[in-house]
Structure formats: structure tokens, C-alpha cells
Amino acid sequence: MRKASIERKTTETEIAVTVDLDGKGAYDVKTGVGFLDHMLEQLARHSLIDIKVRAKGDLHIDFHHTTEDSGIALGQAVARALGDRKGIRRYASLHLPMDEALTRAAIDVSGRPFLIWKVAFSGPRIGEFDTELVREWFQAFAMNAGVTLHVETLYGDNSHHIAESCFKALARALREAIEIDPRQKDRIPSTKGSLNK
């Protein structure tokens, strides 16, 4: 059962996350940040990971801490649910279109966190949400999930479409990479014999 729950409490945020990697894409997300909720719902639906998030943050300051810490907690939950990563496909990549925007995502569920981010937004905000926070969420997620993640928007004009294409591209790549490969379901896909170091 590839499920996990994480609770994270700081002076800035209180976050509880539950994931089921073998779910159906169900979501129950309440962060207090409407655009972030929308993106995490897209992540769940297109990765087929069941995701529940409850977050209370210092929104009277801005959305930064809630966005970043939700990425940390969700990344930790995915890493815990993956366990020793036995049997996973490990690698995946794809191009994801969202109207005029096209984003490429490539992932290695390697245990070695790294983010390459080549995404430019056409404006500083999507509603009240600072577009620079999209990268903050991806950085937090990659570092805590233990994945190498490359995200590049090749072109696009609408900031909402660009951001959504990034989350959906991650979702689809993650879905493929963490699926169990029936040809190697009983072994770890590494000559090292470990994907957690």
C-alpha cells in the first residue's frame, strides 16, 4: 500500500498531507490560496495520486510560506509512500500543451533531488498569486520528494496557462515514473541497488 501522511507545523504554517500513489486522482485540497488549490487539484487528477491537503498559513503576510511549505509536505509524503522505490519505472518525460503554452517535464525518481527550471511568465501575478511562487513550490516538492526534475516552458503567453501546463506536465510525468513496471516489480531500478541514497 503506497500511502503516506505528513504533518508539518512551524510558526508560519500548519500543514497536513495524505497521499495514495495508487489512487484514482481524487483530491480534497484546502490551503486558503485559491490558485494553489486549483494547481494541486490538477496535480492529483492527472497523476492519479489521491491527495488531501489541509493548510493554515500566515496569509496576512503573503502566500509564500503556505505555497512553499505545501510543496515540502507533499514532497515528503510522496517520498514516504514510495518507500524503497522498488519496481517503479523511475524515468518519464513528456510535452504538455495548454492552449498556446507548451511545457516539457522530465523526471528521475532517483532519490537525488534537483530542479532545473526554465519557465518565464508573462506577468508578475495570476490574480493575487505571485507567479514566482510557482518555482518555489516546484523547488520545495523536488527537494523533498527526492526527484530530479527538469521543467521548461517552450512557449506561451498566458501566465495561468503556463503555470497549469507546468503542474499538469509534472503530474503526467510523475504518474508514469512511479508506476510499477511488471518486468521489474521485485527489484530497484538502479545498478546501485538503492534509490534512497
PDB file of C-alpha atoms in Angstrom:
ATOM      1  CA  MET A   1       0.000   0.000   0.000  1.00  0.00           C
ATOM      2  CA  ARG A   2       1.815   3.091  -1.225  1.00  0.00           C
ATOM      3  CA  LYS A   3       0.199   5.597   1.083  1.00  0.00           C
ATOM      4  CA  ALA A   4       1.607   8.168   3.492  1.00  0.00           C
ATOM      5  CA  SER A   5       0.631  11.066   5.710  1.00  0.00           C
ATOM      6  CA  ILE A   6       2.760  14.012   6.787  1.00  0.00           C
ATOM      7  CA  GLU A   7       2.100  16.732   9.336  1.00  0.00           C
ATOM      8  CA  ARG A   8       4.288  19.816   9.329  1.00  0.00           C
ATOM      9  CA  LYS A   9       3.959  22.604  11.878  1.00  0.00           C
ATOM     10  CA  THR A  10       6.052  25.765  12.077  1.00  0.00           C
ATOM     11  CA  THR A  11       5.446  29.277  13.338  1.00  0.00           C
ATOM     12  CA  GLU A  12       4.417  30.142   9.765  1.00  0.00           C
ATOM     13  CA  THR A  13       2.231  27.223   8.677  1.00  0.00           C
ATOM     14  CA  GLU A  14       0.387  24.106   9.797  1.00  0.00           C
ATOM     15  CA  ILE A  15       0.049  21.545   7.031  1.00  0.00           C
ATOM     16  CA  ALA A  16      -1.336  18.005   6.881  1.00  0.00           C
ATOM     17  CA  VAL A  17      -0.989  15.950   3.703  1.00  0.00           C
ATOM     18  CA  THR A  18      -2.150  12.447   2.810  1.00  0.00           C
ATOM     19  CA  VAL A  19      -1.337  10.696  -0.472  1.00  0.00           C
ATOM     20  CA  ASP A  20      -2.224   7.397  -2.106  1.00  0.00           C
ATOM     21  CA  LEU A  21       0.085   6.818  -5.056  1.00  0.00           C
ATOM     22  CA  ASP A  22      -2.190   4.104  -6.445  1.00  0.00           C
ATOM     23  CA  GLY A  23      -5.355   6.150  -6.242  1.00  0.00           C
ATOM     24  CA  LYS A  24      -7.739   7.473  -8.865  1.00  0.00           C
ATOM     25  CA  GLY A  25      -6.804  11.155  -8.830  1.00  0.00           C
ATOM     26  CA  ALA A  26      -9.226  12.163  -6.086  1.00  0.00           C
ATOM     27  CA  TYR A  27      -8.470  15.426  -4.320  1.00  0.00           C
ATOM     28  CA  ASP A  28      -9.541  17.319  -1.226  1.00  0.00           C
ATOM     29  CA  VAL A  29      -7.397  20.449  -1.055  1.00  0.00           C
ATOM     30  CA  LYS A  30      -7.839  23.471   1.190  1.00  0.00           C
ATOM     31  CA  THR A  31      -4.832  25.763   1.560  1.00  0.00           C
ATOM     32  CA  GLY A  32      -6.532  29.140   1.745  1.00  0.00           C
ATOM     33  CA  VAL A  33      -4.860  30.047  -1.561  1.00  0.00           C
ATOM     34  CA  GLY A  34      -7.338  29.575  -4.385  1.00  0.00           C
ATOM     35  CA  PHE A  35      -4.884  29.312  -7.255  1.00  0.00           C
ATOM     36  CA  LEU A  36      -2.661  26.872  -5.343  1.00  0.00           C
ATOM     37  CA  ASP A  37      -5.709  24.711  -4.589  1.00  0.00           C
ATOM     38  CA  HIS A  38      -6.517  24.673  -8.310  1.00  0.00           C
ATOM     39  CA  MET A  39      -2.971  23.602  -9.228  1.00  0.00           C
ATOM     40  CA  LEU A  40      -2.841  20.832  -6.603  1.00  0.00           C
ATOM     41  CA  GLU A  41      -6.208  19.563  -7.810  1.00  0.00           C
ATOM     42  CA  GLN A  42      -4.753  19.378 -11.327  1.00  0.00           C
ATOM     43  CA  LEU A  43      -1.717  17.547  -9.944  1.00  0.00           C
ATOM     44  CA  ALA A  44      -3.932  14.938  -8.285  1.00  0.00           C
ATOM     45  CA  ARG A  45      -6.283  14.438 -11.214  1.00  0.00           C
ATOM     46  CA  HIS A  46      -3.583  13.990 -13.839  1.00  0.00           C
ATOM     47  CA  SER A  47      -1.125  11.957 -11.747  1.00  0.00           C
ATOM     48  CA  LEU A  48      -3.892   9.654 -10.434  1.00  0.00           C
ATOM     49  CA  ILE A  49      -2.480  10.235  -6.959  1.00  0.00           C
ATOM     50  CA  ASP A  50      -5.197  10.746  -4.349  1.00  0.00           C
ATOM     51  CA  ILE A  51      -4.212  13.921  -2.483  1.00  0.00           C
ATOM     52  CA  LYS A  52      -5.629  15.507   0.632  1.00  0.00           C
ATOM     53  CA  VAL A  53      -4.129  18.781   1.867  1.00  0.00           C
ATOM     54  CA  ARG A  54      -5.092  20.962   4.797  1.00  0.00           C
ATOM     55  CA  ALA A  55      -3.014  24.089   5.281  1.00  0.00           C
ATOM     56  CA  LYS A  56      -3.242  27.092   7.562  1.00  0.00           C
ATOM     57  CA  GLY A  57      -0.634  29.737   6.912  1.00  0.00           C
ATOM     58  CA  ASP A  58       0.308  33.339   7.532  1.00  0.00           C
ATOM     59  CA  LEU A  59      -1.709  34.577   4.570  1.00  0.00           C
ATOM     60  CA  HIS A  60      -1.920  38.028   6.148  1.00  0.00           C
ATOM     61  CA  ILE A  61       1.760  38.367   5.136  1.00  0.00           C
ATOM     62  CA  ASP A  62       1.603  36.730   1.684  1.00  0.00           C
ATOM     63  CA  PHE A  63       1.208  33.316   0.041  1.00  0.00           C
ATOM     64  CA  HIS A  64       4.908  32.404   0.086  1.00  0.00           C
ATOM     65  CA  HIS A  65       5.133  30.238   3.207  1.00  0.00           C
ATOM     66  CA  THR A  66       1.898  28.357   2.518  1.00  0.00           C
ATOM     67  CA  THR A  67       2.937  27.636  -1.069  1.00  0.00           C
ATOM     68  CA  GLU A  68       6.476  26.556  -0.233  1.00  0.00           C
ATOM     69  CA  ASP A  69       5.535  24.501   2.818  1.00  0.00           C
ATOM     70  CA  SER A  70       2.765  22.676   0.967  1.00  0.00           C
ATOM     71  CA  GLY A  71       5.399  21.670  -1.601  1.00  0.00           C
ATOM     72  CA  ILE A  72       7.679  20.459   1.193  1.00  0.00           C
ATOM     73  CA  ALA A  73       4.941  18.410   2.883  1.00  0.00           C
ATOM     74  CA  LEU A  74       3.593  16.938  -0.340  1.00  0.00           C
ATOM     75  CA  GLY A  75       7.104  16.015  -1.462  1.00  0.00           C
ATOM     76  CA  GLN A  76       7.792  14.318   1.871  1.00  0.00           C
ATOM     77  CA  ALA A  77       4.533  12.390   1.656  1.00  0.00           C
ATOM     78  CA  VAL A  78       5.320  11.150  -1.869  1.00  0.00           C
ATOM     79  CA  ALA A  79       8.837  10.107  -0.799  1.00  0.00           C
ATOM     80  CA  ARG A  80       7.491   8.222   2.214  1.00  0.00           C
ATOM     81  CA  ALA A  81       4.800   6.495   0.144  1.00  0.00           C
ATOM     82  CA  LEU A  82       7.407   5.410  -2.419  1.00  0.00           C
ATOM     83  CA  GLY A  83       9.389   3.596   0.271  1.00  0.00           C
ATOM     84  CA  ASP A  84      12.419   1.872  -1.260  1.00  0.00           C
ATOM     85  CA  ARG A  85      11.086   2.678  -4.775  1.00  0.00           C
ATOM     86  CA  LYS A  86      11.170  -0.987  -5.746  1.00  0.00           C
ATOM     87  CA  GLY A  87       9.552  -1.792  -9.070  1.00  0.00           C
ATOM     88  CA  ILE A  88       8.944   1.748 -10.296  1.00  0.00           C
ATOM     89  CA  ARG A  89       9.609   2.802 -13.880  1.00  0.00           C
ATOM     90  CA  ARG A  90      11.741   5.643 -12.438  1.00  0.00           C
ATOM     91  CA  TYR A  91      12.049   7.850 -15.549  1.00  0.00           C
ATOM     92  CA  ALA A  92       9.465   9.727 -17.596  1.00  0.00           C
ATOM     93  CA  SER A  93       9.214  12.779 -19.803  1.00  0.00           C
ATOM     94  CA  LEU A  94       6.615  14.467 -21.963  1.00  0.00           C
ATOM     95  CA  HIS A  95       5.449  17.647 -23.623  1.00  0.00           C
ATOM     96  CA  LEU A  96       2.206  19.061 -22.231  1.00  0.00           C
ATOM     97  CA  PRO A  97       0.135  21.566 -24.235  1.00  0.00           C
ATOM     98  CA  MET A  98      -2.215  24.008 -22.519  1.00  0.00           C
ATOM     99  CA  ASP A  99      -3.804  26.131 -25.221  1.00  0.00           C
ATOM    100  CA  GLU A 100      -0.970  28.373 -26.526  1.00  0.00           C
ATOM    101  CA  ALA A 101       1.550  27.167 -23.898  1.00  0.00           C
ATOM    102  CA  LEU A 102       3.772  24.109 -24.234  1.00  0.00           C
ATOM    103  CA  THR A 103       5.793  22.758 -21.313  1.00  0.00           C
ATOM    104  CA  ARG A 104       8.274  19.898 -21.216  1.00  0.00           C
ATOM    105  CA  ALA A 105       8.823  17.936 -17.994  1.00  0.00           C
ATOM    106  CA  ALA A 106      11.352  15.181 -17.400  1.00  0.00           C
ATOM    107  CA  ILE A 107      11.690  13.332 -14.113  1.00  0.00           C
ATOM    108  CA  ASP A 108      14.000  10.810 -12.496  1.00  0.00           C
ATOM    109  CA  VAL A 109      12.643   9.393  -9.248  1.00  0.00           C
ATOM    110  CA  SER A 110      16.226   8.880  -8.202  1.00  0.00           C
ATOM    111  CA  GLY A 111      16.445   9.819  -4.540  1.00  0.00           C
ATOM    112  CA  ARG A 112      18.737  12.670  -5.651  1.00  0.00           C
ATOM    113  CA  PRO A 113      16.832  15.954  -5.549  1.00  0.00           C
ATOM    114  CA  PHE A 114      17.488  18.535  -8.233  1.00  0.00           C
ATOM    115  CA  LEU A 115      15.425  21.100 -10.108  1.00  0.00           C
ATOM    116  CA  ILE A 116      16.108  22.705 -13.470  1.00  0.00           C
ATOM    117  CA  TRP A 117      13.523  25.444 -14.038  1.00  0.00           C
ATOM    118  CA  LYS A 118      13.284  27.279 -17.345  1.00  0.00           C
ATOM    119  CA  VAL A 119       9.906  28.953 -17.147  1.00  0.00           C
ATOM    120  CA  ALA A 120       9.121  32.607 -17.824  1.00  0.00           C
ATOM    121  CA  PHE A 121       5.764  34.165 -17.033  1.00  0.00           C
ATOM    122  CA  SER A 122       4.172  36.993 -18.972  1.00  0.00           C
ATOM    123  CA  GLY A 123       3.098  38.792 -15.806  1.00  0.00           C
ATOM    124  CA  PRO A 124       4.002  39.029 -12.117  1.00  0.00           C
ATOM    125  CA  ARG A 125       0.660  37.701 -10.829  1.00  0.00           C
ATOM    126  CA  ILE A 126      -2.163  35.330 -11.591  1.00  0.00           C
ATOM    127  CA  GLY A 127      -4.984  37.005  -9.743  1.00  0.00           C
ATOM    128  CA  GLU A 128      -3.443  37.605  -6.312  1.00  0.00           C
ATOM    129  CA  PHE A 129      -0.905  34.779  -6.692  1.00  0.00           C
ATOM    130  CA  ASP A 130       2.703  35.787  -7.398  1.00  0.00           C
ATOM    131  CA  THR A 131       3.968  33.833 -10.395  1.00  0.00           C
ATOM    132  CA  GLU A 132       7.437  33.496  -8.805  1.00  0.00           C
ATOM    133  CA  LEU A 133       5.814  31.202  -6.222  1.00  0.00           C
ATOM    134  CA  VAL A 134       5.268  28.517  -8.865  1.00  0.00           C
ATOM    135  CA  ARG A 135       9.014  27.889  -8.914  1.00  0.00           C
ATOM    136  CA  GLU A 136       9.127  27.958  -5.102  1.00  0.00           C
ATOM    137  CA  TRP A 137       6.548  25.159  -4.964  1.00  0.00           C
ATOM    138  CA  PHE A 138       8.389  23.045  -7.552  1.00  0.00           C
ATOM    139  CA  GLN A 139      11.716  23.549  -5.761  1.00  0.00           C
ATOM    140  CA  ALA A 140      10.220  22.509  -2.434  1.00  0.00           C
ATOM    141  CA  PHE A 141       8.498  19.482  -3.945  1.00  0.00           C
ATOM    142  CA  ALA A 142      11.537  18.210  -5.858  1.00  0.00           C
ATOM    143  CA  MET A 143      13.901  18.583  -2.899  1.00  0.00           C
ATOM    144  CA  ASN A 144      11.594  16.755  -0.518  1.00  0.00           C
ATOM    145  CA  ALA A 145      10.272  14.083  -2.877  1.00  0.00           C
ATOM    146  CA  GLY A 146      13.852  13.188  -3.802  1.00  0.00           C
ATOM    147  CA  VAL A 147      13.374  13.594  -7.537  1.00  0.00           C
ATOM    148  CA  THR A 148      15.440  15.116 -10.299  1.00  0.00           C
ATOM    149  CA  LEU A 149      13.017  17.333 -12.181  1.00  0.00           C
ATOM    150  CA  HIS A 150      13.518  19.405 -15.330  1.00  0.00           C
ATOM    151  CA  VAL A 151      10.713  21.777 -16.310  1.00  0.00           C
ATOM    152  CA  GLU A 152      10.857  24.056 -19.340  1.00  0.00           C
ATOM    153  CA  THR A 153       8.085  26.056 -20.928  1.00  0.00           C
ATOM    154  CA  LEU A 154       8.986  26.225 -24.597  1.00  0.00           C
ATOM    155  CA  TYR A 155       6.474  28.963 -25.339  1.00  0.00           C
ATOM    156  CA  GLY A 156       3.299  30.532 -24.005  1.00  0.00           C
ATOM    157  CA  ASP A 157       1.658  33.892 -23.401  1.00  0.00           C
ATOM    158  CA  ASN A 158      -0.943  33.439 -20.667  1.00  0.00           C
ATOM    159  CA  SER A 159       0.552  33.076 -17.175  1.00  0.00           C
ATOM    160  CA  HIS A 160      -2.321  30.899 -15.957  1.00  0.00           C
ATOM    161  CA  HIS A 161      -1.835  28.531 -18.881  1.00  0.00           C
ATOM    162  CA  ILE A 162       1.928  28.437 -18.349  1.00  0.00           C
ATOM    163  CA  ALA A 163       1.594  27.585 -14.654  1.00  0.00           C
ATOM    164  CA  GLU A 164      -1.097  24.996 -15.277  1.00  0.00           C
ATOM    165  CA  SER A 165       0.944  23.352 -18.012  1.00  0.00           C
ATOM    166  CA  CYS A 166       3.834  23.016 -15.529  1.00  0.00           C
ATOM    167  CA  PHE A 167       1.693  21.297 -12.896  1.00  0.00           C
ATOM    168  CA  LYS A 168      -0.011  19.035 -15.420  1.00  0.00           C
ATOM    169  CA  ALA A 169       3.317  18.123 -17.022  1.00  0.00           C
ATOM    170  CA  LEU A 170       4.698  17.181 -13.615  1.00  0.00           C
ATOM    171  CA  ALA A 171       1.562  15.172 -12.900  1.00  0.00           C
ATOM    172  CA  ARG A 172       1.742  13.139 -16.088  1.00  0.00           C
ATOM    173  CA  ALA A 173       5.478  12.516 -15.799  1.00  0.00           C
ATOM    174  CA  LEU A 174       5.164  11.576 -12.134  1.00  0.00           C
ATOM    175  CA  ARG A 175       2.294   9.212 -12.906  1.00  0.00           C
ATOM    176  CA  GLU A 176       4.400   7.299 -15.417  1.00  0.00           C
ATOM    177  CA  ALA A 177       7.626   7.325 -13.385  1.00  0.00           C
ATOM    178  CA  ILE A 178       6.092   5.922 -10.184  1.00  0.00           C
ATOM    179  CA  GLU A 179       4.017   3.231 -11.876  1.00  0.00           C
ATOM    180  CA  ILE A 180       5.085  -0.314 -11.124  1.00  0.00           C
ATOM    181  CA  ASP A 181       6.851  -1.895 -14.091  1.00  0.00           C
ATOM    182  CA  PRO A 182       5.658  -5.509 -14.312  1.00  0.00           C
ATOM    183  CA  ARG A 183       9.000  -6.538 -15.845  1.00  0.00           C
ATOM    184  CA  GLN A 184      10.924  -5.452 -12.755  1.00  0.00           C
ATOM    185  CA  LYS A 185       8.335  -5.263  -9.987  1.00  0.00           C
ATOM    186  CA  ASP A 186      10.594  -7.006  -7.459  1.00  0.00           C
ATOM    187  CA  ARG A 187      13.768  -5.009  -7.972  1.00  0.00           C
ATOM    188  CA  ILE A 188      15.009  -1.476  -7.596  1.00  0.00           C
ATOM    189  CA  PRO A 189      15.714   0.187 -10.974  1.00  0.00           C
ATOM    190  CA  SER A 190      19.336   1.045 -10.229  1.00  0.00           C
ATOM    191  CA  THR A 191      22.654  -0.828 -10.502  1.00  0.00           C
ATOM    192  CA  LYS A 192      23.447   0.606  -7.044  1.00  0.00           C
ATOM    193  CA  GLY A 193      20.592  -1.373  -5.547  1.00  0.00           C
ATOM    194  CA  SER A 194      19.201   1.747  -3.859  1.00  0.00           C
ATOM    195  CA  LEU A 195      17.311   4.883  -4.848  1.00  0.00           C
ATOM    196  CA  ASN A 196      17.263   6.440  -1.393  1.00  0.00           C
ATOM    197  CA  LYS A 197      20.916   7.499  -1.103  1.00  0.00           C
TER     198      LYS A 197
END
